[in-house]
Amino acid sequence: MRRKRLFLAAGACLATVALALGAAGGTAVADPVPAPPPYPPVVGVGAQTTQNLMNDLCNNIIKDGSGNRICQSWDNGPQPSTIKTRDGAGVCEIPRPSQGGSGFDSLIANPTCVDFARVVTATDKPTRPAGFTYIPMATDTLTYAFRGDGTVPPNLSDATLKRIYQCDPALTFPSNPNGFRPLIGVFGAGNRTFFFQKLGITDSANYTTLNPCVHDTDASGAGILANDGRYLTHPRQLITYSVGPYLAQITKAEADIHGNAVLGSINGISPLDENAFGARPVYNVVRTSDIDGVAPDNQNIKNLFVGAGSQVCSNTTAIKKAGFSTRADCGSTTLVSGP
Amino acid sequence: MAALLAMVLAATVAADLTGFPLAAADPGDPPTSDSAVTVSGKGDFADLKVTVSQTKNLINQTVIVSWTGAKPTVDSVEFYSNFVQIMQCWGDDPAGPDRSQCQFGASGVSRNNPWVVGREVNYRPSLVDPKETIPPPASGGQTYVPFWAVGEPKPTGAGTSNINEFFNSQVTNEIPLARTRGDGTGKEFFEVQTMRQAAGLGCGEPLDVGGSTRGRGCWLVIVPRGDKEVDGSIRAGRNQDTSLQSSPLSQSNWENRIVIPLEFQPVGQACPIGSPERPVVGHELMADAFISWQSALCAGGGTLFSYTQVTDDVARNSLDGKLALVTGPIPPDQVPPDRPLVYAPVGLSGLAIAFNVEHQPPADASPADLQLNGVRFTSMKLTPRLVAKLLTQSYRNAVEIPAEEMKSNPRGLLYDPEFLDLNPEYKGFTDAGEPVPDALVQINGADVTSLLWSWVKADPDASAFLAGTPDQFGMRVNPSNENLALPTSTFPRNDPSCSETTDDTVPGKPVTLRTCSLDSHPFANDMHDAGLSASRGDTLGRTIAAQNGIPVSKKLDRQGIGRRAVLAVVDVATAVRYGLPTAQLPNAAGKFVTPTTESLLAGQAAMKPSAVAGVLASDPLASDPAAYPLTALSYAVTDPATLDPAARKDYVAFLRYAGGPGQQQGVDPGQLPLGMVPLPDALKAQTLAAAATIETQTSWAPGSSLPPASDGTVPTQNPTGRADTAKTSGAATDSGGGELATNPARATPQGGAPPAKTPSPAQQVASLRRTPSLVAPAVGALFLTILVCTVLAAASPPVMHLVRTSAPARHLLSAAARRRARKEVTQTER
């Protein structure tokens, strides 16, 4: 199984990573490091799921001939809530997107400040304006997670997960005092969009109003961020979780925020299996005009993302260390946004 | 082929459940006609047989596309492999259409593998169609099959998009993913479109063929998909990389297509240009019949009768020099005694609650239950109280923020224990995401709406509910719609709640997005709009989203394929036209009946005299157990003293046709649409007598009498909704006058606001009308001079913008609702 080999490989890489970082804790970097200035020319925001991979590539690996960074990849947050992506007083100080959906929004709204968005799904394709390309980067799997000391079953069918997330009164709290307590990201977050799509649930901006057993905010009212096991504070809670970040977290290849979370299987298939229910490509979204061969193109962006020989796609070691599998179509530019 | 047709016909005659001739196998199905066609697949799909229920004399309507001999779709939630794709195309080549001539790719269905529902023909380095002739772009990116619109030269290059100026997700009729059940069969309801709905296809365009006018023919194309991709790889899995990815238009897939020719009635010019035109103004119940009759009436140099669809109230005020079609008569106190009106019955139909609800078993249901996945329910029982709940925004999901009193109401009809007790076959087959919180209802006033409310109000349980008494499960009426003044000719929706979010994507420019209940649950333009939308799984709902820092109203997607659950209040002809089954409603004898030939005839026989001689009034409380409680007649009415000789001659011809050949039921032009019932002989006789009277009596001197009513009875006062309608028709607006009077605190956003502020056209009519005369010249100026020869052949609601307070008023309503909103906005989401 590809995945299981990957798991072991990630563990073996641990020592190498710690050495390369030269830091005692071995924690991975967050946001562009060192902090700008100078401002690397290609700016990325968006999904948590792939941020540590892109941080690794942009901060540590991909350099120009003079050893300067080419890209800057910003985390999902939460602090500081404003980020600055270009040089110049007052230039490109934009809100920090907290997930892939708002990362794509920011790419659309701030074309001079953002160059790519990390996203984990292309199901929003028909609702996005034309003019953007989803470039696949790696294969990830989305599944659910729960506390290792909790009482959520380690395997659930997709039918049961659907009932849970639709607040079946027999299965969910508070209708059932012992019921499950589902958590998920905010409306527009890629993991939520993808998960609901797979389960056959129609999402909406007021979904958690209509289905109040599902929580997409924490106790303070802040939106739930992806791939963070620390939200699980009750034995009956479950939350969506991406395999890539989970593996990277427990191997300390990136900041370990998994808390007490363990991953569950769906329909009896391990999330590490390539046939897992939630297996999916993850993408970087760029402006099609930057790469379409019609002048002016952005050569930096093309070098980074386009083609199997691109800087991102050829760094298979980093991709695997981040907990993902590689893809034969990495760098393909055929999937475009729009109806 | 003939044997197969004979078998199909025999089966349908034997299963005549609706009582209409040419009935089909399931109640509500579009009837199988003698133009049904079956075609087999080829190659890998040689066992596949596809049948289309009607292929000739088509208008904008629903037909059934069914098939046998296919492999069951993988799986029950998604469409990974083994499914069918259905589209309508044009093309003059008798061998069939080119793939570029097909309306496909625009559905906007959200998927992890988007190309399957698109026009894209290049995919991945690892997935290439060896037979594809359109090359990928030299510098990378996506290429598409272009769309070749009718009347334009064939495109030479590649396409650039899935949508174009001719079709998008709002208008396309494609069925991008159709499910094959466990037994290898499938059945879909396909909306056939004419040039009016699909200008890029031009179907039904009048063409001169050998001296006669024919409608341009088109094609239905079915592309079956197995589990083999275009490169030969097998895709039998259940995630993105292990399932089908390519478009049905990709050359290898396209080669498996099944092609069925479609013949259309000519659109728009049933009558030769330059025919003398005679206007008729009438309600929606007669619109389809009128359009059908037009071609017969103008044949051989006859008059072109044009139809202007308005509300009953407006039609009653439009008699000057014209014929009007209405249900309820003009109140006698508004008719001067020396100017008697002539009434003639022209149509028998009624109001129905149509539904499009598909079985949604959970993914872990038994194989027997999964066999029903996506299959439409064919029956539904509704009580007056259930109808009251649907019409008063009382289910939780019917509003943006449920009031405190509603917090423990069920989310929708399908989760209401009252409904499930009555319809146990729905248990286990509904999805909480589509609970049916309300029904699609029209924004206009109508006499049949008053009839519906009369029927509701007469039920003690429903009345108690409307007055605020909870049902035995604790469900309460939405307090915003409590104690409505009933009956009323409209559907009051007074819930003011709005949900609010802030979008701060653009730095320094946060945008407040406010979606109110009338945005997410709006009115339909008319009953045809409601019925067509229901048949498409379109709830008409909208949401407010941010676009470039500005709030913009965006239409919500249609409900998912196989996941539809929507109700619509429509006239029976509309339900039949769009292939929708109708709910069983209890009559006063306690029997649950749907509108059928028998039940509508019984309902008509039970009608009582109205306040006007010669006009019967619907009786929703008829005690005949066979009677459908919402039966309604359409009457032609005219003021002969205002008719000039030419008009008189024309309208006499019209009435002779309506009382004669026009009552012959069928799908051919000139016939009575299915879904209307041929008038009983006594009513036809009355119409012919009325025609004779108008023709021969040339002076209407004081004291001259009207032709006797068909039943010879003395007219009496009538306690049904008729009287209330009569009162409100003289009021300021043509809708909701009742509740305006009794609920001043609840300023109802109906019909465009209280009279002083935004007078509706009916208001203007009222102020112009000088009693006792019925002359209203300004009415003519307002409403006339629209050549709408085929106004309803279009059936596209945007065409019918004449006097309905449609789209503009909806925005008015939303704005009004927002202005009056209580400070109940609590949810702030990101």
Coordinates of N, CA and C in Angstrom, one line a residue, chain A residues 93-95 98 102 105-106 109-110 121-127 136 139 157-160 162-163 166-167 186-187 194 197-202 205-212 216 221-223 267 274-277 279-281 283 291-293 327-329 332-339, chain B residues 75 77-78 80 105-106 108-112 114-115 120 122-126 139-144 161-163 237-242 245 360 362-365 396-397 399-402 411 415 431-434 499 501 503-508 543 548 554 557 560 563 827-830:
Chain A
E93 N -1.8 45.0 2.5 CA -2.1 44.6 3.8 C -3.5 44.0 3.8
I94 N -3.6 42.7 3.8 CA -4.9 42.1 3.5 C -5.3 41.2 4.7
P95 N -6.6 40.9 4.8 CA -7.0 39.9 5.9 C -6.4 38.6 5.6
S98 N -8.5 32.1 6.4 CA -8.4 31.0 7.4 C -8.6 29.7 6.8
S102 N -11.8 30.8 1.5 CA -11.5 32.2 1.6 C -10.2 32.5 1.0
D105 N -11.2 33.2 -2.5 CA -11.8 34.5 -2.5 C -10.8 35.6 -2.5
S106 N -9.7 35.4 -1.7 CA -8.7 36.4 -1.6 C -7.9 36.6 -2.9
A109 N -10.1 38.6 -5.1 CA -10.3 39.9 -4.7 C -9.1 40.8 -4.6
N110 N -7.9 40.1 -4.5 CA -6.7 40.9 -4.3 C -5.6 40.4 -5.4
T121 N -10.1 21.1 -2.7 CA -11.2 20.5 -3.5 C -11.5 21.4 -4.6
A122 N -12.0 20.8 -5.7 CA -12.4 21.6 -6.9 C -14.0 21.6 -7.1
T123 N -14.7 21.2 -6.0 CA -16.1 21.1 -6.2 C -16.8 22.5 -6.3
D124 N -16.0 23.6 -6.0 CA -16.6 24.9 -6.1 C -16.4 25.4 -7.6
K125 N -15.8 24.6 -8.4 CA -15.5 25.1 -9.8 C -16.6 25.8 -10.5
P126 N -17.9 25.2 -10.5 CA -18.9 25.9 -11.3 C -19.4 27.2 -10.7
T127 N -19.1 27.5 -9.4 CA -19.5 28.7 -8.8 C -18.4 29.8 -8.8
P136 N -3.2 20.3 -9.8 CA -3.1 19.3 -8.7 C -1.6 19.2 -8.3
T139 N -1.8 13.8 -3.6 CA -3.0 13.1 -3.1 C -3.1 13.1 -1.6
S157 N -19.7 4.1 8.9 CA -20.1 4.1 7.4 C -20.4 5.5 7.0
D158 N -20.3 5.8 5.7 CA -20.6 7.1 5.2 C -22.1 7.4 5.5
A159 N -23.0 6.4 5.5 CA -24.4 6.6 5.8 C -24.5 7.1 7.3
T160 N -23.8 6.5 8.2 CA -23.9 7.0 9.6 C -23.3 8.4 9.7
K162 N -23.3 10.6 7.6 CA -24.3 11.6 7.1 C -25.4 11.8 8.1
R163 N -25.8 10.8 8.8 CA -26.9 11.0 9.8 C -26.4 11.8 10.9
Q166 N -26.3 15.4 9.9 CA -27.6 15.9 9.6 C -28.4 16.0 10.9
C167 N -27.7 15.7 12.0 CA -28.4 15.8 13.3 C -29.6 14.9 13.5
V186 N -15.9 26.1 8.8 CA -16.9 27.1 8.5 C -17.4 26.9 7.0
F187 N -18.5 27.4 6.7 CA -19.0 27.4 5.4 C -18.0 28.0 4.4
F194 N -15.8 19.5 0.7 CA -15.5 18.1 0.1 C -16.3 17.1 0.9
Q197 N -19.9 17.0 0.2 CA -20.2 16.5 -1.2 C -20.1 15.0 -1.2
K198 N -19.1 14.4 -0.5 CA -18.9 13.0 -0.5 C -20.1 12.3 0.2
L199 N -20.6 12.9 1.3 CA -21.7 12.3 2.0 C -23.0 12.5 1.4
G200 N -23.1 13.4 0.5 CA -24.4 13.7 -0.1 C -25.2 14.7 0.7
I201 N -24.6 15.6 1.4 CA -25.3 16.6 2.2 C -25.2 17.9 1.4
T202 N -26.4 18.6 1.3 CA -26.4 19.9 0.7 C -26.0 21.0 1.7
A205 N -25.0 28.4 3.8 CA -24.4 29.3 4.7 C -25.1 29.2 6.1
N206 N -26.4 28.9 6.2 CA -27.0 28.8 7.5 C -27.2 27.3 7.9
Y207 N -26.3 26.4 7.4 CA -26.4 25.0 7.7 C -26.4 24.7 9.2
T208 N -25.5 25.4 10.0 CA -25.5 25.1 11.4 C -26.6 25.7 12.2
T209 N -27.3 26.7 11.6 CA -28.5 27.2 12.2 C -29.7 26.2 12.0
L210 N -29.7 25.6 10.8 CA -30.8 24.6 10.6 C -30.4 23.3 11.2
N211 N -29.2 23.0 11.5 CA -28.7 21.7 12.1 C -27.8 22.1 13.2
P212 N -28.4 22.5 14.3 CA -27.6 23.1 15.4 C -26.8 22.1 16.2
D216 N -19.5 24.7 14.0 CA -18.4 25.2 13.2 C -17.6 26.3 13.8
G221 N -16.6 31.5 19.7 CA -17.3 32.0 18.5 C -16.4 32.1 17.3
A222 N -15.1 31.8 17.4 CA -14.2 31.8 16.3 C -14.5 30.6 15.4
G223 N -14.3 30.8 14.1 CA -14.5 29.6 13.2 C -13.5 28.5 13.5
N267 N -16.3 3.4 6.0 CA -16.7 2.2 5.3 C -15.7 1.0 5.3
E274 N -5.2 3.7 -0.6 CA -5.4 4.5 -1.7 C -6.9 4.5 -2.2
N275 N -7.6 3.5 -1.8 CA -9.1 3.5 -2.1 C -9.9 4.1 -1.0
A276 N -9.3 4.8 -0.1 CA -10.1 5.4 1.0 C -11.2 6.2 0.5
F277 N -12.3 6.3 1.3 CA -13.5 7.0 0.9 C -13.2 8.5 0.6
A279 N -10.2 9.9 -0.4 CA -9.0 10.2 -1.1 C -9.3 11.2 -2.2
R280 N -8.4 12.2 -2.4 CA -8.7 13.3 -3.3 C -7.4 14.0 -3.6
P281 N -7.3 14.7 -4.8 CA -6.2 15.5 -5.1 C -6.3 16.8 -4.3
Y283 N -4.9 20.9 -4.5 CA -4.5 21.8 -5.7 C -3.9 23.1 -5.2
I291 N -0.3 31.7 -16.7 CA 0.4 30.5 -17.2 C 0.0 30.1 -18.6
D292 N -0.9 30.8 -19.3 CA -1.5 30.3 -20.5 C -0.7 30.5 -21.7
G293 N 0.5 31.0 -21.6 CA 1.3 31.1 -22.9 C 1.0 32.3 -23.7
R327 N 1.4 12.4 -7.3 CA 0.4 12.2 -8.4 C 1.1 12.2 -9.7
A328 N 0.6 11.4 -10.6 CA 1.1 11.4 -12.0 C 0.7 12.7 -12.7
D329 N -0.4 13.3 -12.3 CA -0.8 14.5 -13.0 C -0.5 15.7 -12.3
S332 N -0.6 19.4 -13.9 CA -1.5 19.5 -15.0 C -2.3 20.8 -15.0
T333 N -2.6 21.4 -16.1 CA -3.3 22.7 -16.1 C -4.6 22.6 -16.8
T334 N -5.2 21.4 -16.9 CA -6.5 21.3 -17.6 C -7.7 21.6 -16.8
L335 N -7.6 21.7 -15.5 CA -8.9 21.9 -14.8 C -9.0 23.4 -14.5
V336 N -10.0 24.0 -15.1 CA -10.1 25.5 -14.9 C -11.5 25.8 -14.2
S337 N -11.5 27.0 -13.6 CA -12.7 27.4 -12.9 C -13.8 27.9 -13.8
G338 N -14.9 28.0 -13.3 CA -16.1 28.6 -14.0 C -17.1 27.6 -14.3
P339 N -18.3 28.1 -14.7 CA -19.4 27.1 -14.9 C -19.1 26.2 -16.1
Chain B
D75 N -22.5 4.9 -7.0 CA -23.2 4.1 -6.0 C -24.5 4.7 -5.7
V77 N -25.0 7.2 -3.6 CA -24.9 8.6 -3.2 C -24.4 9.4 -4.4
E78 N -23.4 8.9 -5.1 CA -22.8 9.6 -6.2 C -23.0 8.9 -7.5
Y80 N -20.5 7.4 -9.9 CA -19.1 7.1 -10.2 C -19.0 6.4 -11.5
G105 N -23.5 20.6 -20.6 CA -22.3 21.1 -20.0 C -22.6 22.2 -19.0
A106 N -23.8 22.7 -19.0 CA -24.1 23.9 -18.2 C -24.7 23.6 -16.9
G108 N -23.9 22.9 -14.0 CA -23.3 23.5 -12.8 C -23.4 22.6 -11.6
V109 N -23.6 21.3 -11.9 CA -23.7 20.3 -10.8 C -22.3 20.3 -10.1
S110 N -22.3 20.4 -8.8 CA -21.0 20.4 -8.1 C -20.5 19.0 -7.9
R111 N -19.3 18.8 -8.4 CA -18.8 17.4 -8.3 C -17.3 17.4 -8.1
N112 N -16.8 16.3 -7.6 CA -15.4 16.2 -7.5 C -14.7 16.0 -8.8
P114 N -15.5 17.2 -12.3 CA -16.4 18.1 -13.0 C -16.5 17.8 -14.5
W115 N -15.5 17.2 -15.1 CA -15.6 17.0 -16.6 C -16.7 16.1 -17.0
E120 N -15.7 19.5 -21.7 CA -14.2 19.5 -21.8 C -13.8 18.2 -22.5
N122 N -10.2 17.5 -23.0 CA -8.8 17.1 -22.6 C -8.7 17.0 -21.1
Y123 N -8.0 16.0 -20.6 CA -8.1 15.7 -19.2 C -6.8 15.7 -18.5
R124 N -6.1 14.6 -18.6 CA -4.8 14.5 -17.9 C -3.8 13.9 -18.8
P125 N -2.5 14.1 -18.5 CA -1.5 13.4 -19.3 C -1.8 11.9 -19.3
S126 N -2.4 11.4 -18.2 CA -2.7 10.0 -18.1 C -4.0 9.6 -18.6
S139 N -0.4 25.6 -25.5 CA 0.3 26.0 -24.3 C -0.4 25.5 -23.0
G140 N -1.1 24.5 -23.1 CA -1.7 23.9 -21.9 C -3.1 24.6 -21.7
G141 N -3.8 24.0 -20.7 CA -5.1 24.6 -20.4 C -6.2 23.6 -20.9
Q142 N -7.4 24.2 -20.9 CA -8.6 23.3 -21.2 C -9.1 23.6 -22.6
T143 N -9.6 22.6 -23.2 CA -10.3 22.8 -24.4 C -11.7 22.1 -24.4
Y144 N -12.7 22.6 -25.1 CA -14.1 22.2 -25.0 C -14.6 21.9 -26.4
S161 N -15.7 27.3 -23.2 CA -16.5 27.3 -22.0 C -17.6 26.3 -22.0
N162 N -18.1 26.0 -20.8 CA -19.3 25.1 -20.7 C -20.6 25.9 -20.9
I163 N -20.5 27.2 -20.8 CA -21.8 27.9 -21.0 C -21.5 28.9 -22.1
G237 N -14.2 2.2 -9.1 CA -14.1 2.7 -7.7 C -15.0 3.8 -7.3
R238 N -14.8 4.3 -6.1 CA -15.7 5.3 -5.6 C -15.0 6.5 -5.1
N239 N -13.8 6.8 -5.6 CA -13.4 8.2 -5.4 C -12.8 8.7 -6.7
Q240 N -12.3 9.9 -6.6 CA -12.0 10.7 -7.8 C -11.2 10.0 -8.9
D241 N -10.1 9.4 -8.4 CA -9.2 8.9 -9.4 C -9.6 7.5 -9.9
T242 N -10.6 6.9 -9.3 CA -11.0 5.5 -9.7 C -12.4 5.5 -10.3
Q245 N -14.3 10.1 -15.5 CA -13.9 11.5 -15.5 C -14.3 12.3 -16.7
Q360 N -35.2 8.8 -1.1 CA -33.8 9.0 -0.7 C -33.4 8.0 0.4
P362 N -31.1 5.9 2.8 CA -29.7 6.1 3.2 C -28.8 5.1 2.5
A363 N -27.5 5.4 2.5 CA -26.6 4.5 1.8 C -26.5 3.1 2.3
D364 N -26.9 2.9 3.6 CA -26.9 1.6 4.1 C -28.2 0.9 4.2
A365 N -29.1 1.4 3.4 CA -30.5 0.7 3.3 C -30.4 -0.7 2.7
R396 N -39.8 24.8 10.3 CA -38.6 25.5 10.8 C -37.7 26.0 9.6
N397 N -37.6 25.1 8.6 CA -36.7 25.5 7.5 C -37.3 26.4 6.5
V399 N -38.0 29.5 7.0 CA -37.7 30.9 7.3 C -36.2 30.9 7.7
E400 N -35.6 32.1 7.7 CA -34.2 32.3 7.9 C -33.9 32.0 9.4
I401 N -34.7 32.6 10.3 CA -34.5 32.4 11.7 C -35.8 32.2 12.3
P402 N -36.1 30.9 12.7 CA -37.4 30.6 13.3 C -37.6 31.3 14.6
R411 N -38.7 20.3 10.8 CA -37.9 21.1 9.9 C -38.7 21.2 8.5
Y415 N -40.8 15.6 7.7 CA -40.4 15.2 9.1 C -41.5 15.6 10.1
D431 N -34.6 12.8 3.1 CA -33.3 13.3 3.5 C -33.5 14.6 4.3
A432 N -32.9 14.7 5.4 CA -33.1 15.9 6.2 C -32.6 17.2 5.5
G433 N -31.8 17.0 4.4 CA -31.4 18.2 3.7 C -32.5 18.8 2.8
E434 N -33.5 17.9 2.5 CA -34.6 18.4 1.6 C -35.9 18.0 2.3
S499 N -31.0 36.5 8.1 CA -29.8 36.1 8.7 C -28.7 37.0 8.0
T501 N -24.4 37.9 7.6 CA -23.0 37.5 7.8 C -22.2 38.7 7.3
D503 N -18.8 39.7 5.2 CA -17.7 39.2 4.3 C -16.6 40.3 4.3
D504 N -15.4 39.9 4.7 CA -14.3 40.9 4.8 C -13.1 40.5 3.9
T505 N -13.4 39.9 2.8 CA -12.3 39.5 1.9 C -11.5 40.6 1.4
V506 N -12.2 41.7 1.1 CA -11.5 42.9 0.5 C -11.1 43.8 1.7
P507 N -9.8 44.1 1.8 CA -9.4 44.8 3.0 C -10.0 46.1 3.1
G508 N -10.5 46.5 4.3 CA -11.1 47.8 4.6 C -12.5 47.9 4.0
T543 N -29.7 33.6 -2.4 CA -29.0 34.0 -1.2 C -28.2 35.2 -1.6
N548 N -17.2 41.4 -5.5 CA -16.5 42.6 -5.6 C -16.9 43.6 -4.6
K554 N -27.9 35.9 -5.4 CA -27.5 34.8 -6.3 C -28.5 33.7 -6.1
D557 N -28.6 26.7 -6.2 CA -28.6 25.6 -7.2 C -29.9 24.8 -7.1
G560 N -30.4 18.4 -5.9 CA -29.6 17.3 -6.6 C -30.4 16.3 -7.3
R563 N -32.5 13.7 -5.6 CA -32.6 14.2 -4.3 C -33.6 15.4 -4.2
Q827 N -27.2 35.5 14.0 CA -26.1 34.7 13.6 C -25.1 35.5 12.8
T828 N -23.9 35.5 13.2 CA -22.9 36.1 12.4 C -21.9 35.0 12.0
E829 N -21.8 34.7 10.8 CA -21.0 33.6 10.4 C -19.9 34.1 9.5
R830 N -18.9 33.3 9.4 CA -17.8 33.7 8.4 C -17.8 32.7 7.3

